[in-house]
Coordinates of N, CA and C in Angstrom, one line a residue:
X39 N -47.6 205.6 162.1 CA -46.9 204.8 163.1 C -45.6 204.3 162.5
X40 N -44.6 204.3 163.4 CA -43.3 203.9 163.0 C -42.9 202.8 164.0
X41 N -42.2 201.8 163.6 CA -41.7 200.7 164.5 C -40.6 201.2 165.3
X42 N -40.5 200.8 166.6 CA -39.5 201.2 167.5 C -38.1 200.8 166.9
X43 N -38.0 199.7 166.2 CA -36.7 199.3 165.6 C -36.2 200.3 164.5
X44 N -37.1 201.1 164.0 CA -36.7 202.1 163.0 C -36.3 203.4 163.6
X45 N -36.6 203.6 164.9 CA -36.2 204.8 165.6 C -35.0 204.7 166.5
X46 N -34.8 203.5 167.1 CA -33.7 203.3 168.0 C -32.4 202.8 167.3
X47 N -31.3 203.2 167.9 CA -30.0 202.7 167.3 C -29.8 201.3 167.8
X48 N -30.1 201.0 169.0 CA -29.8 199.7 169.6 C -31.0 199.3 170.5
X49 N -31.4 198.0 170.3 CA -32.4 197.4 171.1 C -31.8 196.0 171.5
X50 N -31.6 195.8 172.8 CA -30.9 194.6 173.2 C -31.3 194.1 174.5
X51 N -31.0 192.8 174.8 CA -31.3 192.2 176.1 C -30.1 191.4 176.5
X52 N -29.9 191.2 177.8 CA -28.8 190.4 178.3 C -29.0 190.1 179.8
X53 N -28.3 189.1 180.3 CA -28.4 188.8 181.7 C -28.0 189.9 182.6
X54 N -28.7 190.0 183.7 CA -28.3 191.0 184.8 C -28.3 190.1 186.0
X55 N -27.3 189.2 186.1 CA -27.2 188.3 187.2 C -28.0 187.0 186.8
X56 N -28.1 186.1 187.7 CA -28.7 184.8 187.4 C -30.2 184.9 187.3
X57 N -30.8 185.9 188.0 CA -32.3 185.9 188.1 C -33.0 187.0 187.3
X58 N -32.2 187.8 186.6 CA -32.8 189.0 185.9 C -32.3 189.0 184.5
X59 N -33.1 189.7 183.6 CA -32.7 190.0 182.3 C -32.9 191.5 182.1
X60 N -31.9 192.2 181.6 CA -32.0 193.7 181.4 C -32.1 194.0 179.9
X61 N -32.8 195.1 179.6 CA -33.1 195.5 178.3 C -32.7 196.9 178.1
X62 N -32.1 197.3 176.9 CA -31.7 198.6 176.6 C -32.3 199.0 175.3
X63 N -32.9 200.2 175.2 CA -33.4 200.8 174.0 C -32.6 202.1 173.9
X64 N -31.7 202.3 173.0 CA -30.8 203.4 172.9 C -31.1 204.2 171.6
X65 N -31.1 205.5 171.8 CA -31.4 206.4 170.6 C -30.2 207.3 170.4
X66 N -29.9 207.6 169.2 CA -28.8 208.6 168.9 C -29.3 210.0 168.7
X67 N -30.6 210.1 168.5 CA -31.2 211.4 168.3 C -32.1 211.8 169.5
X68 N -31.7 212.8 170.2 CA -32.4 213.2 171.4 C -33.8 213.6 171.1
X69 N -34.1 214.2 170.0 CA -35.4 214.6 169.7 C -36.3 213.4 169.5
X70 N -35.8 212.4 168.8 CA -36.6 211.2 168.6 C -36.8 210.5 170.0
X71 N -35.8 210.4 170.8 CA -35.9 209.8 172.1 C -37.0 210.5 172.9
X72 N -37.0 211.8 172.9 CA -38.1 212.6 173.6 C -39.5 212.3 173.0
X73 N -39.6 212.2 171.7 CA -40.8 211.9 171.1 C -41.3 210.5 171.5
X74 N -40.4 209.5 171.5 CA -40.8 208.2 172.0 C -41.3 208.2 173.4
X75 N -40.6 209.0 174.3 CA -41.1 209.1 175.7 C -42.5 209.7 175.7
X76 N -42.6 210.8 175.0 CA -43.9 211.5 175.0 C -45.1 210.7 174.4
X77 N -44.8 209.8 173.5 CA -45.8 209.0 172.9 C -46.4 207.9 173.9
X78 N -45.6 207.6 175.0 CA -46.0 206.6 176.0 C -46.1 205.2 175.3
X79 N -45.4 205.0 174.2 CA -45.4 203.7 173.5 C -44.5 202.7 174.3
X80 N -43.6 203.1 175.1 CA -42.8 202.2 175.9 C -42.9 202.7 177.3
X81 N -43.7 201.9 178.1 CA -43.9 202.2 179.5 C -43.8 200.8 180.2
X82 N -43.7 200.9 181.5 CA -43.7 199.6 182.3 C -45.0 198.8 182.0
X83 N -46.1 199.5 181.9 CA -47.4 198.9 181.7 C -47.4 198.2 180.3
X84 N -46.8 198.9 179.3 CA -46.7 198.3 177.9 C -45.8 197.1 177.9
X85 N -44.7 197.2 178.7 CA -43.8 196.0 178.7 C -44.4 194.9 179.4
X86 N -45.2 195.1 180.5 CA -45.9 194.1 181.2 C -46.9 193.4 180.2
X87 N -47.6 194.2 179.5 CA -48.6 193.6 178.5 C -47.9 192.9 177.4
X88 N -46.8 193.4 176.8 CA -46.1 192.9 175.7 C -45.5 191.5 176.1
X89 N -44.9 191.4 177.3 CA -44.3 190.1 177.7 C -45.2 189.2 178.5
X90 N -46.4 189.7 178.7 CA -47.4 188.8 179.4 C -47.0 188.5 180.8
X91 N -46.4 189.6 181.5 CA -46.0 189.4 182.9 C -46.6 190.4 183.8
X92 N -46.7 190.1 185.0 CA -47.2 191.1 186.0 C -46.2 192.2 186.2
X93 N -46.7 193.4 186.4 CA -45.7 194.5 186.6 C -44.8 194.3 187.7
X94 N -45.1 193.5 188.7 CA -44.2 193.2 189.8 C -43.0 192.5 189.3
X95 N -43.0 191.9 188.2 CA -41.8 191.2 187.6 C -40.8 192.2 187.0
X96 N -41.2 193.4 186.9 CA -40.3 194.4 186.3 C -39.6 195.0 187.5
X97 N -38.3 194.7 187.6 CA -37.5 195.1 188.7 C -37.2 196.6 188.7
X98 N -36.9 197.1 187.5 CA -36.5 198.5 187.3 C -37.1 198.9 185.9
X99 N -37.5 200.2 185.8 CA -37.8 200.8 184.5 C -37.3 202.2 184.6
X100 N -36.3 202.6 183.7 CA -35.7 203.9 183.8 C -35.6 204.6 182.5
X101 N -36.0 205.8 182.5 CA -35.8 206.7 181.3 C -34.5 207.4 181.6
X102 N -33.4 207.1 180.9 CA -32.1 207.6 181.2 C -31.7 208.7 180.2
X103 N -32.1 209.9 180.6 CA -31.9 211.1 179.7 C -30.5 211.3 179.2
X104 N -29.5 211.2 180.1 CA -28.1 211.5 179.7 C -27.7 210.6 178.5
X105 N -28.2 209.3 178.5 CA -27.8 208.4 177.5 C -28.9 208.2 176.4
X106 N -29.9 209.0 176.4 CA -31.1 208.9 175.5 C -31.5 207.4 175.4
X107 N -31.7 206.8 176.6 CA -32.0 205.4 176.6 C -33.2 205.1 177.5
X108 N -33.9 204.0 177.2 CA -34.9 203.5 178.1 C -34.4 202.1 178.5
X109 N -34.3 201.9 179.8 CA -33.7 200.7 180.3 C -34.7 200.0 181.3
X110 N -34.9 198.7 181.2 CA -35.7 198.0 182.2 C -35.1 196.7 182.4
X111 N -35.5 196.1 183.6 CA -35.0 194.8 184.0 C -36.2 194.0 184.5
X112 N -36.3 192.7 184.1 CA -37.3 191.9 184.5 C -36.7 190.7 185.3
X113 N -37.5 190.2 186.2 CA -37.1 188.9 186.9 C -37.4 187.7 186.0
X114 N -36.5 186.8 185.9 CA -36.7 185.6 185.1 C -37.7 184.7 185.8
X115 N -38.3 183.8 185.0 CA -39.2 182.8 185.5 C -38.4 181.7 186.3
X116 N -37.2 181.5 185.8 CA -36.3 180.5 186.5 C -34.9 181.0 186.3
X117 N -34.0 180.6 187.2 CA -32.6 181.1 187.1 C -31.9 180.7 185.7
X118 N -31.1 181.6 185.3 CA -30.3 181.3 184.0 C -29.6 180.0 184.1
X119 N -29.8 179.2 183.1 CA -29.1 177.9 183.0 C -29.8 176.8 183.7
X120 N -30.9 177.1 184.3 CA -31.6 176.0 185.0 C -32.4 175.2 184.0
X121 N -32.9 174.0 184.4 CA -33.6 173.1 183.5 C -34.8 173.9 182.9
X122 N -34.9 173.8 181.6 CA -36.0 174.5 180.9 C -35.7 175.9 180.4
X123 N -34.6 176.4 180.8 CA -34.2 177.8 180.4 C -33.8 177.7 178.9
X124 N -34.5 178.4 178.1 CA -34.2 178.4 176.6 C -33.2 179.5 176.2
X125 N -32.8 180.4 177.1 CA -32.0 181.5 176.7 C -31.0 181.8 177.8
X126 N -30.0 181.1 178.0 CA -29.1 181.2 179.1 C -28.5 182.6 179.3
X127 N -28.3 183.3 178.2 CA -27.7 184.6 178.3 C -28.7 185.7 178.2
X128 N -30.0 185.4 178.0 CA -31.0 186.4 178.0 C -30.9 187.3 176.8
X129 N -30.1 186.9 175.8 CA -29.8 187.8 174.7 C -30.9 187.8 173.5
X130 N -31.8 186.9 173.6 CA -32.8 186.8 172.6 C -34.2 187.3 173.0
X131 N -34.3 188.0 174.1 CA -35.6 188.4 174.7 C -36.1 189.7 174.2
X132 N -35.3 190.4 173.4 CA -35.6 191.8 173.0 C -36.5 191.8 171.8
X133 N -36.7 190.7 171.1 CA -37.4 190.7 169.8 C -38.8 191.3 169.9
X134 N -39.6 191.1 170.9 CA -41.0 191.7 170.9 C -40.9 193.2 170.9
X135 N -39.8 193.8 171.3 CA -39.7 195.3 171.4 C -39.6 195.9 170.0
X136 N -39.1 195.1 169.0 CA -38.8 195.7 167.7 C -40.1 196.2 167.0
X137 N -41.2 195.5 167.2 CA -42.4 195.9 166.5 C -43.4 196.8 167.2
X138 N -42.9 197.4 168.3 CA -43.8 198.3 169.0 C -44.0 199.5 168.1
X139 N -45.3 199.8 167.9 CA -45.7 201.0 167.1 C -45.6 202.2 167.9
X140 N -44.9 203.2 167.3 CA -44.7 204.5 168.0 C -45.3 205.6 167.1
X141 N -46.3 206.3 167.7 CA -46.9 207.4 166.9 C -46.1 208.7 166.9
X142 N -45.1 208.7 166.0 CA -44.2 209.9 165.9 C -44.4 210.6 164.6

């Protein structure tokens, strides 16, 4: 098993408007990107489980072949900047992705 953070060039999150956070997992090596996809280590179901959210909170989940990237967007619990929001920019939400085990 290899950690996703060891395979991807970039793993990040950021605001996608007031009510969503978007995530990017970008690879520089197409062969590794394809192996990660084939492993099914990163799927909408896996993201749902990893973040403890219902799959209905995943607005989009895209395997973007031209960019060797996996992209997904989730609905926030509360609008960005509202009372109780601990990450106004959504930039700290990617951390759970780093330790995903990928059987490559």
